[in-house]
Amino acid sequence: MVFASFVRNAEGIRTIKQVLGEEGSHIKIIAKIESQQGVDNADEIINESDGIMVARGDLGVELPVEKVILAQKMLVAKCNRMGKPVICATQMLESMTYKPRPTRAEVSDVANAVLDGADCVMLSGETAKGEYPYESLRMMHLICKEAETEKHYVRKMEELLKETRRPTSLERTIAIAACSAAVSCGAAAIICITQTGRSAALISYYSPPMPIFAVAQDERIARHLLLYRGVYPLHYPSSAPTVDWSADVDSRVSFGVSAAESFDFVKKGDPMIVVTGWRQGAGHTNTLRIIAAP
């Protein structure tokens, strides 16, 4: 991934893509919005990039400090609507650089980023040079976990469904069906067999209230999917050529189910949604099944 600082417009992202060329086309570009011009051109930057980082440190220098929170909420909401991952960063648990516990204001800050819809929250100096790196990471984990229990996923999913333009693409239709079926039957998890990560990202877009286990054979795709909220990417380690696609899919599904059970998200008999493709390769995701955890 490339994290581009002080991106002011879409042209900056296009320039980076030109420099990377065809050989670097797989590299994700995350635009750091750190200026008023970047905020003003947010739509075109989000559309051109693979994700956004709300870099609040420099943003607080470029903008009046009282306007940073509104810019943060606006950028997160836009990314949510456009289906692009958004990272909230800088001074999230700043006091833990030298102290073992955060301030109450910092706890609220992290929790509100989660409630607003941020896909990722990021520590900086707390872990890079701080005296309590492990404690900082653990505290952020606990805050995020607690905030997640209060998020109204189903309501958000219903709002996004209403806003979705029809007719939808095949992949988006399957993603909508998977989320709706998962909520309807109270599924414990969604297992998605993906080649490019696109299907898992689309399911994540609709914010289902259960984890999404994305099984990818390409380790690079699995790493990229870490950016998407609710997605647990799993690298399926298989180098042997696929002869029987149906048998290979079943093997990947079993791999995903085992992972879901190992994370204690799924218990025996729990319903699970499985999303797969009818044949090998990208762009063929069109199959949805409901299974019971063995």
PDB file of C-alpha atoms in Angstrom:
ATOM      1  CA  MET A   1       0.000   0.000   0.000  1.00  0.00           C
ATOM      2  CA  VAL A   2       1.008   3.598  -0.590  1.00  0.00           C
ATOM      3  CA  PHE A   3      -0.146   6.228   1.913  1.00  0.00           C
ATOM      4  CA  ALA A   4      -0.088   9.542   0.056  1.00  0.00           C
ATOM      5  CA  SER A   5       0.275  12.635   2.247  1.00  0.00           C
ATOM      6  CA  PHE A   6      -1.493  15.963   1.711  1.00  0.00           C
ATOM      7  CA  VAL A   7      -3.604  14.812  -1.228  1.00  0.00           C
ATOM      8  CA  ARG A   8      -5.480  17.877  -2.448  1.00  0.00           C
ATOM      9  CA  ASN A   9      -7.335  16.514  -5.482  1.00  0.00           C
ATOM     10  CA  ALA A  10      -7.822  13.435  -7.640  1.00  0.00           C
ATOM     11  CA  GLU A  11      -4.969  14.437  -9.937  1.00  0.00           C
ATOM     12  CA  GLY A  12      -2.506  13.607  -7.165  1.00  0.00           C
ATOM     13  CA  ILE A  13      -3.807  10.036  -7.011  1.00  0.00           C
ATOM     14  CA  ARG A  14      -3.703   9.681 -10.790  1.00  0.00           C
ATOM     15  CA  THR A  15      -0.077  10.837 -10.798  1.00  0.00           C
ATOM     16  CA  ILE A  16       0.848   8.151  -8.277  1.00  0.00           C
ATOM     17  CA  LYS A  17      -0.899   5.513 -10.397  1.00  0.00           C
ATOM     18  CA  GLN A  18       1.095   6.632 -13.437  1.00  0.00           C
ATOM     19  CA  VAL A  19       4.349   6.356 -11.487  1.00  0.00           C
ATOM     20  CA  LEU A  20       3.451   2.863 -10.240  1.00  0.00           C
ATOM     21  CA  GLY A  21       2.556   1.783 -13.770  1.00  0.00           C
ATOM     22  CA  GLU A  22       1.109  -1.559 -14.820  1.00  0.00           C
ATOM     23  CA  GLU A  23       3.450  -3.553 -12.582  1.00  0.00           C
ATOM     24  CA  GLY A  24       2.241  -1.623  -9.549  1.00  0.00           C
ATOM     25  CA  SER A  25      -1.453  -1.639 -10.431  1.00  0.00           C
ATOM     26  CA  HIS A  26      -2.139  -4.068  -7.572  1.00  0.00           C
ATOM     27  CA  ILE A  27      -0.796  -1.595  -4.994  1.00  0.00           C
ATOM     28  CA  LYS A  28      -3.558   0.124  -3.041  1.00  0.00           C
ATOM     29  CA  ILE A  29      -3.362   3.904  -2.686  1.00  0.00           C
ATOM     30  CA  ILE A  30      -4.663   5.408   0.550  1.00  0.00           C
ATOM     31  CA  ALA A  31      -5.107   9.177   0.376  1.00  0.00           C
ATOM     32  CA  LYS A  32      -4.338  11.129   3.540  1.00  0.00           C
ATOM     33  CA  ILE A  33      -6.634  14.133   3.718  1.00  0.00           C
ATOM     34  CA  GLU A  34      -4.812  16.792   5.709  1.00  0.00           C
ATOM     35  CA  SER A  35      -5.863  20.142   4.251  1.00  0.00           C
ATOM     36  CA  GLN A  36      -8.903  22.304   3.540  1.00  0.00           C
ATOM     37  CA  GLN A  37      -8.447  21.718  -0.185  1.00  0.00           C
ATOM     38  CA  GLY A  38      -8.466  17.980   0.402  1.00  0.00           C
ATOM     39  CA  VAL A  39     -11.688  18.269   2.399  1.00  0.00           C
ATOM     40  CA  ASP A  40     -13.270  20.430  -0.314  1.00  0.00           C
ATOM     41  CA  ASN A  41     -12.346  17.873  -3.001  1.00  0.00           C
ATOM     42  CA  ALA A  42     -13.220  14.846  -0.878  1.00  0.00           C
ATOM     43  CA  ASP A  43     -15.632  13.291  -3.387  1.00  0.00           C
ATOM     44  CA  GLU A  44     -13.158  13.131  -6.261  1.00  0.00           C
ATOM     45  CA  ILE A  45     -10.313  11.972  -3.997  1.00  0.00           C
ATOM     46  CA  ILE A  46     -12.398   9.176  -2.486  1.00  0.00           C
ATOM     47  CA  ASN A  47     -13.600   8.103  -5.910  1.00  0.00           C
ATOM     48  CA  GLU A  48     -10.062   7.914  -7.350  1.00  0.00           C
ATOM     49  CA  SER A  49      -8.281   6.340  -4.366  1.00  0.00           C
ATOM     50  CA  ASP A  50      -8.596   2.914  -2.732  1.00  0.00           C
ATOM     51  CA  GLY A  51      -9.272   4.379   0.694  1.00  0.00           C
ATOM     52  CA  ILE A  52      -8.937   7.458   2.884  1.00  0.00           C
ATOM     53  CA  MET A  53      -7.035   8.313   6.025  1.00  0.00           C
ATOM     54  CA  VAL A  54      -8.436  11.135   8.132  1.00  0.00           C
ATOM     55  CA  ALA A  55      -5.089  12.496   9.349  1.00  0.00           C
ATOM     56  CA  ARG A  56      -6.333  14.706  12.137  1.00  0.00           C
ATOM     57  CA  GLY A  57      -2.944  16.016  13.267  1.00  0.00           C
ATOM     58  CA  ASP A  58      -2.127  18.110  10.218  1.00  0.00           C
ATOM     59  CA  LEU A  59      -5.827  18.597   9.521  1.00  0.00           C
ATOM     60  CA  GLY A  60      -6.034  20.373  12.876  1.00  0.00           C
ATOM     61  CA  VAL A  61      -3.261  22.725  11.760  1.00  0.00           C
ATOM     62  CA  GLU A  62      -4.778  23.455   8.350  1.00  0.00           C
ATOM     63  CA  LEU A  63      -8.349  23.861   9.670  1.00  0.00           C
ATOM     64  CA  PRO A  64      -9.696  25.623  12.752  1.00  0.00           C
ATOM     65  CA  VAL A  65      -9.491  22.947  15.417  1.00  0.00           C
ATOM     66  CA  GLU A  66     -13.235  23.089  16.143  1.00  0.00           C
ATOM     67  CA  LYS A  67     -13.968  22.150  12.523  1.00  0.00           C
ATOM     68  CA  VAL A  68     -11.872  18.971  12.528  1.00  0.00           C
ATOM     69  CA  ILE A  69     -14.606  16.838  14.095  1.00  0.00           C
ATOM     70  CA  LEU A  70     -17.126  17.902  11.437  1.00  0.00           C
ATOM     71  CA  ALA A  71     -14.596  17.182   8.695  1.00  0.00           C
ATOM     72  CA  GLN A  72     -13.940  13.757  10.222  1.00  0.00           C
ATOM     73  CA  LYS A  73     -17.619  12.859  10.374  1.00  0.00           C
ATOM     74  CA  MET A  74     -18.197  14.100   6.830  1.00  0.00           C
ATOM     75  CA  LEU A  75     -15.263  12.130   5.403  1.00  0.00           C
ATOM     76  CA  VAL A  76     -16.254   8.933   7.217  1.00  0.00           C
ATOM     77  CA  ALA A  77     -19.859   9.240   6.018  1.00  0.00           C
ATOM     78  CA  LYS A  78     -18.773   9.853   2.409  1.00  0.00           C
ATOM     79  CA  CYS A  79     -16.464   6.827   2.452  1.00  0.00           C
ATOM     80  CA  ASN A  80     -19.246   4.672   3.898  1.00  0.00           C
ATOM     81  CA  ARG A  81     -21.606   5.767   1.127  1.00  0.00           C
ATOM     82  CA  MET A  82     -18.998   5.218  -1.604  1.00  0.00           C
ATOM     83  CA  GLY A  83     -17.842   1.852  -0.272  1.00  0.00           C
ATOM     84  CA  LYS A  84     -14.242   2.886   0.381  1.00  0.00           C
ATOM     85  CA  PRO A  85     -12.384   2.008   3.604  1.00  0.00           C
ATOM     86  CA  VAL A  86     -11.625   4.923   5.918  1.00  0.00           C
ATOM     87  CA  ILE A  87      -8.953   5.106   8.600  1.00  0.00           C
ATOM     88  CA  CYS A  88      -9.169   7.483  11.552  1.00  0.00           C
ATOM     89  CA  ALA A  89      -5.729   8.412  12.847  1.00  0.00           C
ATOM     90  CA  THR A  90      -3.600  10.704  15.015  1.00  0.00           C
ATOM     91  CA  GLN A  91      -3.751  11.422  18.757  1.00  0.00           C
ATOM     92  CA  MET A  92      -6.384   8.810  19.469  1.00  0.00           C
ATOM     93  CA  LEU A  93      -4.772   7.682  22.732  1.00  0.00           C
ATOM     94  CA  GLU A  94      -2.028  10.306  22.859  1.00  0.00           C
ATOM     95  CA  SER A  95      -1.762  10.386  26.661  1.00  0.00           C
ATOM     96  CA  MET A  96      -0.843   6.679  26.685  1.00  0.00           C
ATOM     97  CA  THR A  97       2.504   7.544  25.117  1.00  0.00           C
ATOM     98  CA  TYR A  98       3.694   8.159  28.675  1.00  0.00           C
ATOM     99  CA  LYS A  99       0.811   6.975  30.863  1.00  0.00           C
ATOM    100  CA  PRO A 100      -0.702   3.494  31.317  1.00  0.00           C
ATOM    101  CA  ARG A 101      -4.302   4.696  31.053  1.00  0.00           C
ATOM    102  CA  PRO A 102      -6.072   7.010  28.574  1.00  0.00           C
ATOM    103  CA  THR A 103      -8.137  10.054  29.414  1.00  0.00           C
ATOM    104  CA  ARG A 104     -11.926   9.721  29.323  1.00  0.00           C
ATOM    105  CA  ALA A 105     -12.003  12.127  26.385  1.00  0.00           C
ATOM    106  CA  GLU A 106      -9.699   9.827  24.388  1.00  0.00           C
ATOM    107  CA  VAL A 107     -11.901   6.836  25.144  1.00  0.00           C
ATOM    108  CA  SER A 108     -14.896   8.771  23.821  1.00  0.00           C
ATOM    109  CA  ASP A 109     -12.913   9.828  20.754  1.00  0.00           C
ATOM    110  CA  VAL A 110     -12.059   6.248  19.764  1.00  0.00           C
ATOM    111  CA  ALA A 111     -15.585   5.022  20.482  1.00  0.00           C
ATOM    112  CA  ASN A 112     -17.160   7.804  18.422  1.00  0.00           C
ATOM    113  CA  ALA A 113     -14.902   7.003  15.461  1.00  0.00           C
ATOM    114  CA  VAL A 114     -16.236   3.440  15.586  1.00  0.00           C
ATOM    115  CA  LEU A 115     -19.840   4.592  15.953  1.00  0.00           C
ATOM    116  CA  ASP A 116     -19.430   7.036  13.054  1.00  0.00           C
ATOM    117  CA  GLY A 117     -18.450   4.150  10.768  1.00  0.00           C
ATOM    118  CA  ALA A 118     -14.647   4.183  10.535  1.00  0.00           C
ATOM    119  CA  ASP A 119     -13.258   0.926   9.152  1.00  0.00           C
ATOM    120  CA  CYS A 120      -9.939   1.294  10.981  1.00  0.00           C
ATOM    121  CA  VAL A 121      -8.569   3.249  13.906  1.00  0.00           C
ATOM    122  CA  MET A 122      -4.832   3.813  14.085  1.00  0.00           C
ATOM    123  CA  LEU A 123      -2.245   4.415  16.765  1.00  0.00           C
ATOM    124  CA  SER A 124       0.873   6.471  16.016  1.00  0.00           C
ATOM    125  CA  GLY A 125       3.322   7.668  18.653  1.00  0.00           C
ATOM    126  CA  GLU A 126       1.605   5.498  21.252  1.00  0.00           C
ATOM    127  CA  THR A 127       3.141   2.371  19.732  1.00  0.00           C
ATOM    128  CA  ALA A 128       6.022   3.873  17.704  1.00  0.00           C
ATOM    129  CA  LYS A 129       7.835   5.511  20.617  1.00  0.00           C
ATOM    130  CA  GLY A 130       5.512   5.223  23.608  1.00  0.00           C
ATOM    131  CA  GLU A 131       6.285   3.580  26.921  1.00  0.00           C
ATOM    132  CA  TYR A 132       3.080   1.511  26.880  1.00  0.00           C
ATOM    133  CA  PRO A 133       2.657   0.123  23.328  1.00  0.00           C
ATOM    134  CA  TYR A 134       0.966  -3.132  24.348  1.00  0.00           C
ATOM    135  CA  GLU A 135      -1.351  -1.411  26.823  1.00  0.00           C
ATOM    136  CA  SER A 136      -2.290   1.172  24.172  1.00  0.00           C
ATOM    137  CA  LEU A 137      -3.179  -1.511  21.646  1.00  0.00           C
ATOM    138  CA  ARG A 138      -5.130  -3.520  24.195  1.00  0.00           C
ATOM    139  CA  MET A 139      -7.045  -0.442  25.354  1.00  0.00           C
ATOM    140  CA  MET A 140      -7.983   0.483  21.782  1.00  0.00           C
ATOM    141  CA  HIS A 141      -9.149  -3.088  21.223  1.00  0.00           C
ATOM    142  CA  LEU A 142     -11.357  -2.989  24.327  1.00  0.00           C
ATOM    143  CA  ILE A 143     -12.871   0.383  23.398  1.00  0.00           C
ATOM    144  CA  CYS A 144     -13.629  -0.734  19.833  1.00  0.00           C
ATOM    145  CA  LYS A 145     -15.123  -3.991  21.061  1.00  0.00           C
ATOM    146  CA  GLU A 146     -17.406  -2.158  23.475  1.00  0.00           C
ATOM    147  CA  ALA A 147     -18.442   0.432  20.880  1.00  0.00           C
ATOM    148  CA  GLU A 148     -19.278  -2.326  18.398  1.00  0.00           C
ATOM    149  CA  THR A 149     -21.946  -3.696  20.742  1.00  0.00           C
ATOM    150  CA  GLU A 150     -23.870  -0.416  20.504  1.00  0.00           C
ATOM    151  CA  LYS A 151     -23.734   0.040  16.732  1.00  0.00           C
ATOM    152  CA  HIS A 152     -27.087  -0.284  14.986  1.00  0.00           C
ATOM    153  CA  TYR A 153     -25.949  -2.454  12.091  1.00  0.00           C
ATOM    154  CA  VAL A 154     -29.376  -3.531  10.860  1.00  0.00           C
ATOM    155  CA  ARG A 155     -30.644   0.055  10.706  1.00  0.00           C
ATOM    156  CA  LYS A 156     -27.560   1.133   8.766  1.00  0.00           C
ATOM    157  CA  MET A 157     -27.967  -1.816   6.403  1.00  0.00           C
ATOM    158  CA  GLU A 158     -31.594  -0.890   5.742  1.00  0.00           C
ATOM    159  CA  GLU A 159     -30.597   2.722   4.994  1.00  0.00           C
ATOM    160  CA  LEU A 160     -27.907   1.604   2.546  1.00  0.00           C
ATOM    161  CA  LEU A 161     -30.327  -0.790   0.850  1.00  0.00           C
ATOM    162  CA  LYS A 162     -32.823   2.035   0.318  1.00  0.00           C
ATOM    163  CA  GLU A 163     -30.115   4.205  -1.230  1.00  0.00           C
ATOM    164  CA  THR A 164     -28.806   1.486  -3.571  1.00  0.00           C
ATOM    165  CA  ARG A 165     -29.609   2.225  -7.198  1.00  0.00           C
ATOM    166  CA  ARG A 166     -31.454  -0.414  -9.174  1.00  0.00           C
ATOM    167  CA  PRO A 167     -30.865  -2.515 -11.154  1.00  0.00           C
ATOM    168  CA  THR A 168     -27.800  -3.771  -9.283  1.00  0.00           C
ATOM    169  CA  SER A 169     -24.839  -5.718 -10.638  1.00  0.00           C
ATOM    170  CA  LEU A 170     -24.671  -9.487 -10.132  1.00  0.00           C
ATOM    171  CA  GLU A 171     -22.011  -9.190  -7.423  1.00  0.00           C
ATOM    172  CA  ARG A 172     -23.911  -6.482  -5.540  1.00  0.00           C
ATOM    173  CA  THR A 173     -27.151  -8.457  -5.808  1.00  0.00           C
ATOM    174  CA  ILE A 174     -25.480 -11.468  -4.185  1.00  0.00           C
ATOM    175  CA  ALA A 175     -23.985  -9.236  -1.468  1.00  0.00           C
ATOM    176  CA  ILE A 176     -27.417  -7.765  -0.685  1.00  0.00           C
ATOM    177  CA  ALA A 177     -28.986 -11.230  -0.648  1.00  0.00           C
ATOM    178  CA  ALA A 178     -26.254 -12.554   1.650  1.00  0.00           C
ATOM    179  CA  CYS A 179     -26.708  -9.729   4.165  1.00  0.00           C
ATOM    180  CA  SER A 180     -30.505  -9.950   4.090  1.00  0.00           C
ATOM    181  CA  ALA A 181     -30.470 -13.732   4.497  1.00  0.00           C
ATOM    182  CA  ALA A 182     -27.918 -13.508   7.310  1.00  0.00           C
ATOM    183  CA  VAL A 183     -30.069 -11.055   9.266  1.00  0.00           C
ATOM    184  CA  SER A 184     -33.274 -12.959   8.543  1.00  0.00           C
ATOM    185  CA  CYS A 185     -32.000 -16.338   9.769  1.00  0.00           C
ATOM    186  CA  GLY A 186     -29.762 -14.948  12.509  1.00  0.00           C
ATOM    187  CA  ALA A 187     -26.590 -16.314  10.933  1.00  0.00           C
ATOM    188  CA  ALA A 188     -23.507 -16.460  13.123  1.00  0.00           C
ATOM    189  CA  ALA A 189     -21.160 -15.622  10.248  1.00  0.00           C
ATOM    190  CA  ILE A 190     -20.849 -15.127   6.500  1.00  0.00           C
ATOM    191  CA  ILE A 191     -18.259 -17.201   4.626  1.00  0.00           C
ATOM    192  CA  CYS A 192     -17.193 -15.617   1.337  1.00  0.00           C
ATOM    193  CA  ILE A 193     -14.939 -17.405  -1.156  1.00  0.00           C
ATOM    194  CA  THR A 194     -13.284 -14.604  -3.101  1.00  0.00           C
ATOM    195  CA  GLN A 195     -10.705 -14.291  -5.862  1.00  0.00           C
ATOM    196  CA  THR A 196     -10.230 -10.518  -5.958  1.00  0.00           C
ATOM    197  CA  GLY A 197     -11.766  -9.446  -2.627  1.00  0.00           C
ATOM    198  CA  ARG A 198     -14.560  -7.578  -4.416  1.00  0.00           C
ATOM    199  CA  SER A 199     -17.384  -9.787  -3.084  1.00  0.00           C
ATOM    200  CA  ALA A 200     -16.185  -9.524   0.515  1.00  0.00           C
ATOM    201  CA  ALA A 201     -15.842  -5.741   0.199  1.00  0.00           C
ATOM    202  CA  LEU A 202     -19.399  -5.451  -1.141  1.00  0.00           C
ATOM    203  CA  ILE A 203     -20.780  -7.520   1.727  1.00  0.00           C
ATOM    204  CA  SER A 204     -18.841  -5.340   4.181  1.00  0.00           C
ATOM    205  CA  TYR A 205     -20.380  -2.251   2.550  1.00  0.00           C
ATOM    206  CA  TYR A 206     -23.838  -3.236   3.817  1.00  0.00           C
ATOM    207  CA  SER A 207     -22.548  -3.649   7.392  1.00  0.00           C
ATOM    208  CA  PRO A 208     -24.113  -6.989   8.400  1.00  0.00           C
ATOM    209  CA  PRO A 209     -24.102  -7.509  12.192  1.00  0.00           C
ATOM    210  CA  MET A 210     -21.993 -10.679  11.968  1.00  0.00           C
ATOM    211  CA  PRO A 211     -18.365 -11.318  10.966  1.00  0.00           C
ATOM    212  CA  ILE A 212     -17.443 -11.895   7.319  1.00  0.00           C
ATOM    213  CA  PHE A 213     -14.796 -14.575   6.784  1.00  0.00           C
ATOM    214  CA  ALA A 214     -13.213 -13.952   3.386  1.00  0.00           C
ATOM    215  CA  VAL A 215     -11.262 -16.959   2.112  1.00  0.00           C
ATOM    216  CA  ALA A 216      -8.697 -15.860  -0.485  1.00  0.00           C
ATOM    217  CA  GLN A 217      -5.977 -17.894  -2.167  1.00  0.00           C
ATOM    218  CA  ASP A 218      -3.959 -14.768  -2.948  1.00  0.00           C
ATOM    219  CA  GLU A 219      -2.171 -13.644   0.202  1.00  0.00           C
ATOM    220  CA  ARG A 220      -2.003 -10.091  -1.132  1.00  0.00           C
ATOM    221  CA  ILE A 221      -5.803  -9.941  -1.472  1.00  0.00           C
ATOM    222  CA  ALA A 222      -6.177 -11.238   2.089  1.00  0.00           C
ATOM    223  CA  ARG A 223      -3.950  -8.449   3.402  1.00  0.00           C
ATOM    224  CA  HIS A 224      -5.877  -5.786   1.489  1.00  0.00           C
ATOM    225  CA  LEU A 225      -9.157  -7.004   2.975  1.00  0.00           C
ATOM    226  CA  LEU A 226      -7.908  -6.161   6.465  1.00  0.00           C
ATOM    227  CA  LEU A 227      -8.948  -2.577   5.694  1.00  0.00           C
ATOM    228  CA  TYR A 228     -12.641  -3.459   5.477  1.00  0.00           C
ATOM    229  CA  ARG A 229     -14.810  -3.346   8.551  1.00  0.00           C
ATOM    230  CA  GLY A 230     -16.123  -6.664   9.804  1.00  0.00           C
ATOM    231  CA  VAL A 231     -13.968  -8.720   7.422  1.00  0.00           C
ATOM    232  CA  TYR A 232     -11.709 -11.470   8.738  1.00  0.00           C
ATOM    233  CA  PRO A 233      -9.509 -12.348   5.749  1.00  0.00           C
ATOM    234  CA  LEU A 234      -8.183 -15.901   5.625  1.00  0.00           C
ATOM    235  CA  HIS A 235      -5.317 -16.937   3.379  1.00  0.00           C
ATOM    236  CA  TYR A 236      -6.127 -20.341   1.883  1.00  0.00           C
ATOM    237  CA  PRO A 237      -2.680 -21.944   1.415  1.00  0.00           C
ATOM    238  CA  SER A 238      -3.044 -24.077  -1.695  1.00  0.00           C
ATOM    239  CA  SER A 239      -0.561 -24.135  -4.569  1.00  0.00           C
ATOM    240  CA  ALA A 240      -1.942 -27.222  -6.297  1.00  0.00           C
ATOM    241  CA  PRO A 241      -3.867 -26.581  -9.554  1.00  0.00           C
ATOM    242  CA  THR A 242      -7.637 -26.853  -9.193  1.00  0.00           C
ATOM    243  CA  VAL A 243      -9.086 -29.834 -11.051  1.00  0.00           C
ATOM    244  CA  ASP A 244     -12.498 -30.147  -9.403  1.00  0.00           C
ATOM    245  CA  TRP A 245     -13.800 -26.638  -8.649  1.00  0.00           C
ATOM    246  CA  SER A 246     -16.757 -27.934  -6.635  1.00  0.00           C
ATOM    247  CA  ALA A 247     -14.499 -29.978  -4.356  1.00  0.00           C
ATOM    248  CA  ASP A 248     -12.106 -27.045  -4.026  1.00  0.00           C
ATOM    249  CA  VAL A 249     -14.963 -24.732  -2.996  1.00  0.00           C
ATOM    250  CA  ASP A 250     -16.092 -27.219  -0.350  1.00  0.00           C
ATOM    251  CA  SER A 251     -12.537 -27.377   0.965  1.00  0.00           C
ATOM    252  CA  ARG A 252     -12.336 -23.578   1.191  1.00  0.00           C
ATOM    253  CA  VAL A 253     -15.714 -23.378   2.902  1.00  0.00           C
ATOM    254  CA  SER A 254     -14.570 -25.951   5.478  1.00  0.00           C
ATOM    255  CA  PHE A 255     -11.428 -23.879   5.980  1.00  0.00           C
ATOM    256  CA  GLY A 256     -13.557 -20.796   6.630  1.00  0.00           C
ATOM    257  CA  VAL A 257     -15.932 -22.615   8.976  1.00  0.00           C
ATOM    258  CA  SER A 258     -13.007 -23.997  10.991  1.00  0.00           C
ATOM    259  CA  ALA A 259     -11.585 -20.489  11.342  1.00  0.00           C
ATOM    260  CA  ALA A 260     -14.954 -19.097  12.461  1.00  0.00           C
ATOM    261  CA  GLU A 261     -15.181 -21.824  15.096  1.00  0.00           C
ATOM    262  CA  SER A 262     -11.610 -21.231  16.271  1.00  0.00           C
ATOM    263  CA  PHE A 263     -12.438 -17.534  16.813  1.00  0.00           C
ATOM    264  CA  ASP A 264     -15.478 -18.604  18.888  1.00  0.00           C
ATOM    265  CA  PHE A 265     -17.917 -16.833  16.572  1.00  0.00           C
ATOM    266  CA  VAL A 266     -19.696 -20.039  15.633  1.00  0.00           C
ATOM    267  CA  LYS A 267     -20.999 -22.984  17.621  1.00  0.00           C
ATOM    268  CA  LYS A 268     -22.290 -26.338  16.461  1.00  0.00           C
ATOM    269  CA  GLY A 269     -25.614 -26.019  14.652  1.00  0.00           C
ATOM    270  CA  ASP A 270     -25.392 -22.250  14.100  1.00  0.00           C
ATOM    271  CA  PRO A 271     -26.637 -21.113  10.671  1.00  0.00           C
ATOM    272  CA  MET A 272     -24.009 -19.637   8.351  1.00  0.00           C
ATOM    273  CA  ILE A 273     -24.248 -17.941   4.958  1.00  0.00           C
ATOM    274  CA  VAL A 274     -21.854 -19.157   2.255  1.00  0.00           C
ATOM    275  CA  VAL A 275     -21.143 -17.040  -0.842  1.00  0.00           C
ATOM    276  CA  THR A 276     -19.238 -18.645  -3.720  1.00  0.00           C
ATOM    277  CA  GLY A 277     -18.839 -18.596  -7.494  1.00  0.00           C
ATOM    278  CA  TRP A 278     -20.155 -21.161  -9.945  1.00  0.00           C
ATOM    279  CA  ARG A 279     -16.760 -21.485 -11.580  1.00  0.00           C
ATOM    280  CA  GLN A 280     -13.153 -20.520 -10.949  1.00  0.00           C
ATOM    281  CA  GLY A 281     -11.957 -16.983 -11.631  1.00  0.00           C
ATOM    282  CA  ALA A 282     -12.974 -13.425 -10.860  1.00  0.00           C
ATOM    283  CA  GLY A 283     -16.452 -12.072 -11.528  1.00  0.00           C
ATOM    284  CA  HIS A 284     -18.401 -15.319 -11.184  1.00  0.00           C
ATOM    285  CA  THR A 285     -19.787 -14.952  -7.647  1.00  0.00           C
ATOM    286  CA  ASN A 286     -23.448 -15.911  -7.940  1.00  0.00           C
ATOM    287  CA  THR A 287     -24.173 -18.668  -5.429  1.00  0.00           C
ATOM    288  CA  LEU A 288     -25.574 -18.349  -1.919  1.00  0.00           C
ATOM    289  CA  ARG A 289     -26.119 -21.204   0.522  1.00  0.00           C
ATOM    290  CA  ILE A 290     -27.259 -21.508   4.116  1.00  0.00           C
ATOM    291  CA  ILE A 291     -25.447 -24.201   6.076  1.00  0.00           C
ATOM    292  CA  ALA A 292     -25.304 -25.311   9.703  1.00  0.00           C
ATOM    293  CA  ALA A 293     -21.968 -25.330  11.489  1.00  0.00           C
ATOM    294  CA  PRO A 294     -20.811 -28.936  11.956  1.00  0.00           C
TER     295      PRO A 294
END
